[in-house]
PDB file of C-alpha atoms in Angstrom:
ATOM      1  CA  GLU D  13      29.651 125.270  29.081  1.00 80.00           C
ATOM      2  CA  LYS D  14      26.179 126.467  29.468  1.00 85.00           C
ATOM      3  CA  ARG D  15      25.160 124.158  26.619  1.00 85.00           C
ATOM      4  CA  CYS D  16      26.971 121.262  28.227  1.00 85.00           C
ATOM      5  CA  SER D  17      25.265 121.873  31.578  1.00 89.00           C
ATOM      6  CA  ASP D  18      21.861 122.055  29.840  1.00 88.00           C
ATOM      7  CA  LEU D  19      22.618 118.726  27.925  1.00 88.00           C
ATOM      8  CA  HIS D  20      23.596 117.072  31.262  1.00 91.00           C
ATOM      9  CA  LYS D  21      20.393 118.249  32.816  1.00 92.00           C
ATOM     10  CA  THR D  22      18.401 116.972  29.933  1.00 91.00           C
ATOM     11  CA  LEU D  23      20.255 113.685  30.073  1.00 90.00           C
ATOM     12  CA  SER D  24      19.504 113.383  33.797  1.00 91.00           C
ATOM     13  CA  GLU D  25      15.907 114.115  33.298  1.00 92.00           C
ATOM     14  CA  ALA D  26      15.686 111.578  30.339  1.00 92.00           C
ATOM     15  CA  GLU D  27      17.359 108.995  32.671  1.00 93.00           C
ATOM     16  CA  GLU D  28      14.875 109.708  35.493  1.00 93.00           C
ATOM     17  CA  SER D  29      11.990 109.490  32.982  1.00 92.00           C
ATOM     18  CA  MET D  30      13.356 106.165  31.739  1.00 94.00           C
ATOM     19  CA  LEU D  31      13.531 104.738  35.299  1.00 94.00           C
ATOM     20  CA  VAL D  32       9.871 105.902  35.874  1.00 94.00           C
ATOM     21  CA  LEU D  33       8.830 104.254  32.604  1.00 93.00           C
ATOM     22  CA  GLN D  34      10.634 101.043  33.440  1.00 94.00           C
ATOM     23  CA  ALA D  35       8.971 100.942  36.930  1.00 95.00           C
ATOM     24  CA  SER D  36       5.586 101.517  35.262  1.00 92.00           C
ATOM     25  CA  GLU D  37       6.159  98.810  32.710  1.00 93.00           C
ATOM     26  CA  GLN D  38       7.168  96.409  35.501  1.00 95.00           C
ATOM     27  CA  ARG D  39       3.901  97.271  37.398  1.00 94.00           C
ATOM     28  CA  ASN D  40       1.863  96.753  34.183  1.00 92.00           C
ATOM     29  CA  ALA D  41       3.664  93.373  33.568  1.00 93.00           C
ATOM     30  CA  ASN D  42       2.877  92.279  37.170  1.00 94.00           C
ATOM     31  CA  LEU D  43      -0.764  93.349  36.830  1.00 91.00           C
ATOM     32  CA  LEU D  44      -1.084  91.519  33.519  1.00 91.00           C
ATOM     33  CA  SER D  45       0.463  88.385  35.060  1.00 92.00           C
ATOM     34  CA  HIS D  46      -1.887  88.483  38.010  1.00 94.00           C
ATOM     35  CA  GLU D  47      -4.914  88.907  35.644  1.00 90.00           C
ATOM     36  CA  GLU D  48      -3.680  85.945  33.572  1.00 91.00           C
ATOM     37  CA  GLY D  49      -3.360  83.878  36.729  1.00 91.00           C
ATOM     38  CA  LYS D  50      -6.881  84.756  37.826  1.00 91.00           C
ATOM     39  CA  ARG D  51      -8.207  83.941  34.393  1.00 90.00           C
ATOM     40  CA  LYS D  52      -6.452  80.500  34.418  1.00 93.00           C
ATOM     41  CA  THR D  53      -7.909  79.685  37.795  1.00 92.00           C
ATOM     42  CA  ASP D  54     -11.371  80.640  36.594  1.00 87.00           C
ATOM     43  CA  ASP D  55     -10.877  78.508  33.475  1.00 89.00           C
ATOM     44  CA  ARG D  56      -9.915  75.519  35.551  1.00 94.00           C
ATOM     45  CA  ARG D  57     -12.994  76.048  37.752  1.00 92.00           C
ATOM     46  CA  PHE D  58     -15.099  76.288  34.806  1.00 90.00           C
ATOM     47  CA  GLN D  59     -13.612  73.066  33.221  1.00 93.00           C
ATOM     48  CA  ASP D  60     -14.295  71.336  36.687  1.00 92.00           C
ATOM     49  CA  GLU D  61     -17.837  72.465  36.660  1.00 90.00           C
ATOM     50  CA  MET D  62     -18.307  71.210  33.024  1.00 91.00           C
ATOM     51  CA  GLU D  63     -16.804  67.860  34.033  1.00 94.00           C
ATOM     52  CA  LYS D  64     -19.312  67.585  36.953  1.00 93.00           C
ATOM     53  CA  HIS D  65     -22.047  68.510  34.645  1.00 89.00           C
ATOM     54  CA  ARG D  66     -21.035  65.733  32.127  1.00 94.00           C
ATOM     55  CA  GLU D  67     -20.701  63.168  34.940  1.00 95.00           C
ATOM     56  CA  LEU D  68     -24.254  64.025  36.124  1.00 90.00           C
ATOM     57  CA  GLN D  69     -25.548  63.640  32.649  1.00 92.00           C
ATOM     58  CA  LYS D  70     -23.907  60.143  32.502  1.00 95.00           C
ATOM     59  CA  GLN D  71     -25.310  59.125  35.758  1.00 92.00           C
ATOM     60  CA  HIS D  72     -28.767  60.416  34.633  1.00 90.00           C
ATOM     61  CA  GLU D  73     -28.583  58.338  31.295  1.00 93.00           C
ATOM     62  CA  THR D  74     -27.383  55.290  33.225  1.00 93.00           C
ATOM     63  CA  LEU D  75     -30.110  55.624  35.783  1.00 90.00           C
ATOM     64  CA  LYS D  76     -32.624  56.229  32.992  1.00 90.00           C
ATOM     65  CA  GLN D  77     -31.607  52.996  31.183  1.00 94.00           C
ATOM     66  CA  VAL D  78     -31.604  50.853  34.366  1.00 91.00           C
ATOM     67  CA  THR D  79     -35.031  52.202  35.254  1.00 89.00           C
ATOM     68  CA  THR D  80     -36.358  51.689  31.709  1.00 91.00           C
ATOM     69  CA  THR D  81     -35.146  48.101  31.781  1.00 93.00           C
ATOM     70  CA  ARG D  82     -36.789  47.487  35.160  1.00 90.00           C
ATOM     71  CA  LEU D  83     -40.099  49.002  34.003  1.00 90.00           C
ATOM     72  CA  THR D  84     -39.955  46.930  30.700  1.00 93.00           C
ATOM     73  CA  GLY D  85     -39.451  43.720  32.853  1.00 91.00           C
ATOM     74  CA  LEU D  86     -42.265  44.573  35.052  1.00 89.00           C
ATOM     75  CA  GLU D  87     -44.511  45.542  32.159  1.00 92.00           C
ATOM     76  CA  LYS D  88     -43.656  42.121  30.486  1.00 95.00           C
ATOM     77  CA  GLU D  89     -44.391  40.355  33.847  1.00 92.00           C
ATOM     78  CA  MET D  90     -47.750  42.139  34.135  1.00 91.00           C
ATOM     79  CA  ALA D  91     -48.677  41.351  30.614  1.00 92.00           C
ATOM     80  CA  THR D  92     -47.790  37.673  31.035  1.00 93.00           C
ATOM     81  CA  LEU D  93     -49.947  37.626  34.231  1.00 90.00           C
ATOM     82  CA  GLN D  94     -52.797  39.311  32.420  1.00 90.00           C
ATOM     83  CA  ASN D  95     -52.587  36.765  29.555  1.00 91.00           C
ATOM     84  CA  ARG D  96     -52.564  33.920  32.158  1.00 84.00           C
ATOM     85  CA  LEU D  97     -55.505  35.416  33.763  1.00 80.00           C
ATOM     86  CA  MET D  98     -57.484  35.782  30.626  1.00 83.00           C
ATOM     87  CA  GLU D  99     -56.625  32.296  29.574  1.00 82.00           C
ATOM     88  CA  GLU D 100     -57.712  30.829  32.777  1.00 73.00           C
ATOM     89  CA  GLU D 101     -60.783  32.767  32.862  1.00 72.00           C
ATOM     90  CA  GLU D 102     -61.820  32.003  29.230  1.00 72.00           C
ATOM     91  CA  GLY D 103     -60.717  28.373  28.790  1.00 66.00           C
ATOM     92  CA  ARG D 104     -60.734  26.733  32.185  1.00 62.00           C
ATOM     93  CA  HIS D 105     -62.824  26.382  35.127  1.00 63.00           C
ATOM     94  CA  LEU D 106     -60.304  27.085  37.952  1.00 54.00           C
ATOM     95  CA  SER D 107     -60.930  26.884  41.433  1.00 69.00           C
ATOM     96  CA  GLU D 108     -61.774  30.035  43.145  1.00 72.00           C
ATOM     97  CA  THR D 109     -58.523  29.993  45.102  1.00 75.00           C
ATOM     98  CA  LYS D 110     -56.321  29.640  42.098  1.00 75.00           C
ATOM     99  CA  LEU D 111     -58.056  32.537  40.351  1.00 75.00           C
ATOM    100  CA  LYS D 112     -57.619  34.656  43.500  1.00 83.00           C
ATOM    101  CA  LYS D 113     -53.893  33.716  43.531  1.00 86.00           C
ATOM    102  CA  VAL D 114     -53.338  34.867  39.847  1.00 82.00           C
ATOM    103  CA  SER D 115     -55.364  38.038  40.547  1.00 87.00           C
ATOM    104  CA  ALA D 116     -53.245  38.728  43.662  1.00 92.00           C
ATOM    105  CA  GLU D 117     -50.001  38.183  41.687  1.00 92.00           C
ATOM    106  CA  LEU D 118     -51.313  40.685  39.017  1.00 90.00           C
ATOM    107  CA  GLN D 119     -52.157  43.215  41.648  1.00 94.00           C
ATOM    108  CA  GLU D 120     -48.678  42.783  43.209  1.00 94.00           C
ATOM    109  CA  ALA D 121     -47.064  43.411  39.875  1.00 91.00           C
ATOM    110  CA  GLN D 122     -49.131  46.475  39.385  1.00 93.00           C
ATOM    111  CA  VAL D 123     -48.089  47.743  42.794  1.00 95.00           C
ATOM    112  CA  ARG D 124     -44.445  47.018  42.012  1.00 92.00           C
ATOM    113  CA  LEU D 125     -44.833  48.846  38.698  1.00 92.00           C
ATOM    114  CA  ALA D 126     -46.478  51.836  40.368  1.00 94.00           C
ATOM    115  CA  VAL D 127     -43.690  51.995  43.008  1.00 94.00           C
ATOM    116  CA  GLN D 128     -40.982  51.681  40.394  1.00 92.00           C
ATOM    117  CA  GLN D 129     -42.630  54.465  38.402  1.00 92.00           C
ATOM    118  CA  GLU D 130     -42.674  56.740  41.443  1.00 94.00           C
ATOM    119  CA  VAL D 131     -39.008  56.055  42.111  1.00 92.00           C
ATOM    120  CA  MET D 132     -38.152  56.827  38.524  1.00 90.00           C
ATOM    121  CA  ASP D 133     -40.128  60.021  38.624  1.00 92.00           C
ATOM    122  CA  SER D 134     -38.427  61.105  41.826  1.00 93.00           C
ATOM    123  CA  GLN D 135     -34.954  60.350  40.522  1.00 91.00           C
ATOM    124  CA  LYS D 136     -35.739  62.119  37.245  1.00 91.00           C
ATOM    125  CA  HIS D 137     -36.885  65.232  39.095  1.00 94.00           C
ATOM    126  CA  ARG D 138     -33.768  65.184  41.231  1.00 92.00           C
ATOM    127  CA  MET D 139     -31.473  64.818  38.284  1.00 90.00           C
ATOM    128  CA  GLU D 140     -33.292  67.642  36.406  1.00 92.00           C
ATOM    129  CA  THR D 141     -32.993  69.925  39.350  1.00 93.00           C
ATOM    130  CA  GLU D 142     -29.202  69.114  39.647  1.00 91.00           C
ATOM    131  CA  ILE D 143     -28.685  69.815  35.930  1.00 88.00           C
ATOM    132  CA  THR D 144     -30.706  73.033  36.182  1.00 92.00           C
ATOM    133  CA  GLN D 145     -28.535  74.123  39.153  1.00 93.00           C
ATOM    134  CA  LEU D 146     -25.352  73.241  37.345  1.00 90.00           C
ATOM    135  CA  GLN D 147     -26.535  75.108  34.246  1.00 91.00           C
ATOM    136  CA  LYS D 148     -27.191  78.180  36.410  1.00 94.00           C
ATOM    137  CA  SER D 149     -23.855  77.818  38.056  1.00 91.00           C
ATOM    138  CA  LEU D 150     -22.118  77.519  34.515  1.00 90.00           C
ATOM    139  CA  GLY D 151     -24.008  80.539  33.425  1.00 90.00           C
ATOM    140  CA  ARG D 152     -22.738  82.565  36.473  1.00 91.00           C
ATOM    141  CA  GLU D 153     -19.177  81.222  35.893  1.00 88.00           C
ATOM    142  CA  ARG D 154     -19.420  82.248  32.209  1.00 88.00           C
ATOM    143  CA  SER D 155     -20.596  85.711  33.255  1.00 91.00           C
ATOM    144  CA  LYS D 156     -17.806  86.067  35.721  1.00 89.00           C
ATOM    145  CA  ASP D 157     -15.271  84.838  33.043  1.00 86.00           C
ATOM    146  CA  ALA D 158     -16.644  87.224  30.528  1.00 88.00           C
ATOM    147  CA  SER D 159     -16.450  89.979  33.022  1.00 89.00           C
ATOM    148  CA  LEU D 160     -12.926  89.251  34.004  1.00 85.00           C
ATOM    149  CA  LEU D 161     -11.913  88.814  30.433  1.00 85.00           C
ATOM    150  CA  ASP D 162     -13.443  92.191  29.487  1.00 88.00           C
ATOM    151  CA  GLN D 163     -11.706  93.763  32.627  1.00 87.00           C
ATOM    152  CA  SER D 164      -8.341  92.124  31.556  1.00 86.00           C
ATOM    153  CA  SER D 165      -8.840  93.480  28.024  1.00 86.00           C
ATOM    154  CA  HIS D 166      -9.460  96.976  29.277  1.00 88.00           C
ATOM    155  CA  GLN D 167      -6.337  96.802  31.547  1.00 82.00           C
ATOM    156  CA  ILE D 168      -4.318  95.535  28.758  1.00 82.00           C
ATOM    157  CA  GLU D 169      -5.454  98.369  26.439  1.00 83.00           C
ATOM    158  CA  GLU D 170      -4.764 100.761  29.188  1.00 81.00           C
ATOM    159  CA  LEU D 171      -1.307  99.299  29.675  1.00 78.00           C
ATOM    160  CA  ARG D 172      -0.678  99.507  25.975  1.00 78.00           C
ATOM    161  CA  THR D 173      -1.604 103.200  25.795  1.00 70.00           C
TER     162      THR D 173
END
């Protein structure tokens, strides 16, 4: 009878320990699920930032191509005007007004080229600034992700032990 009572007591203690263990496992599973949810959210945020970065790079390349095309056109126009001016200065005796007109056109082309160059430099600087900011932001996100991943790994290891 004493032995039977001891066995019942041991069985009750084992059942109680089992319930405590199950509750602990459930808490651990909930914590793990929560951490995985946070990681997935951070992964989505990181992917969104990467997509923004790629889009800005595409815009930068497009703007660069358009500006280069414009500059090339203006440079060709300026070269044509310079050639015309040289031809007219060398080979012909133009009236003073016609020479002034060609010179004015050349100056206008030079001004347009200078303005376009300033616009391109400004746009390039803005894009480089945006890219730098995105790279810094990505670095911070990666650091956060690494920290969360490390934290999750430690928690998972704690849960396993």
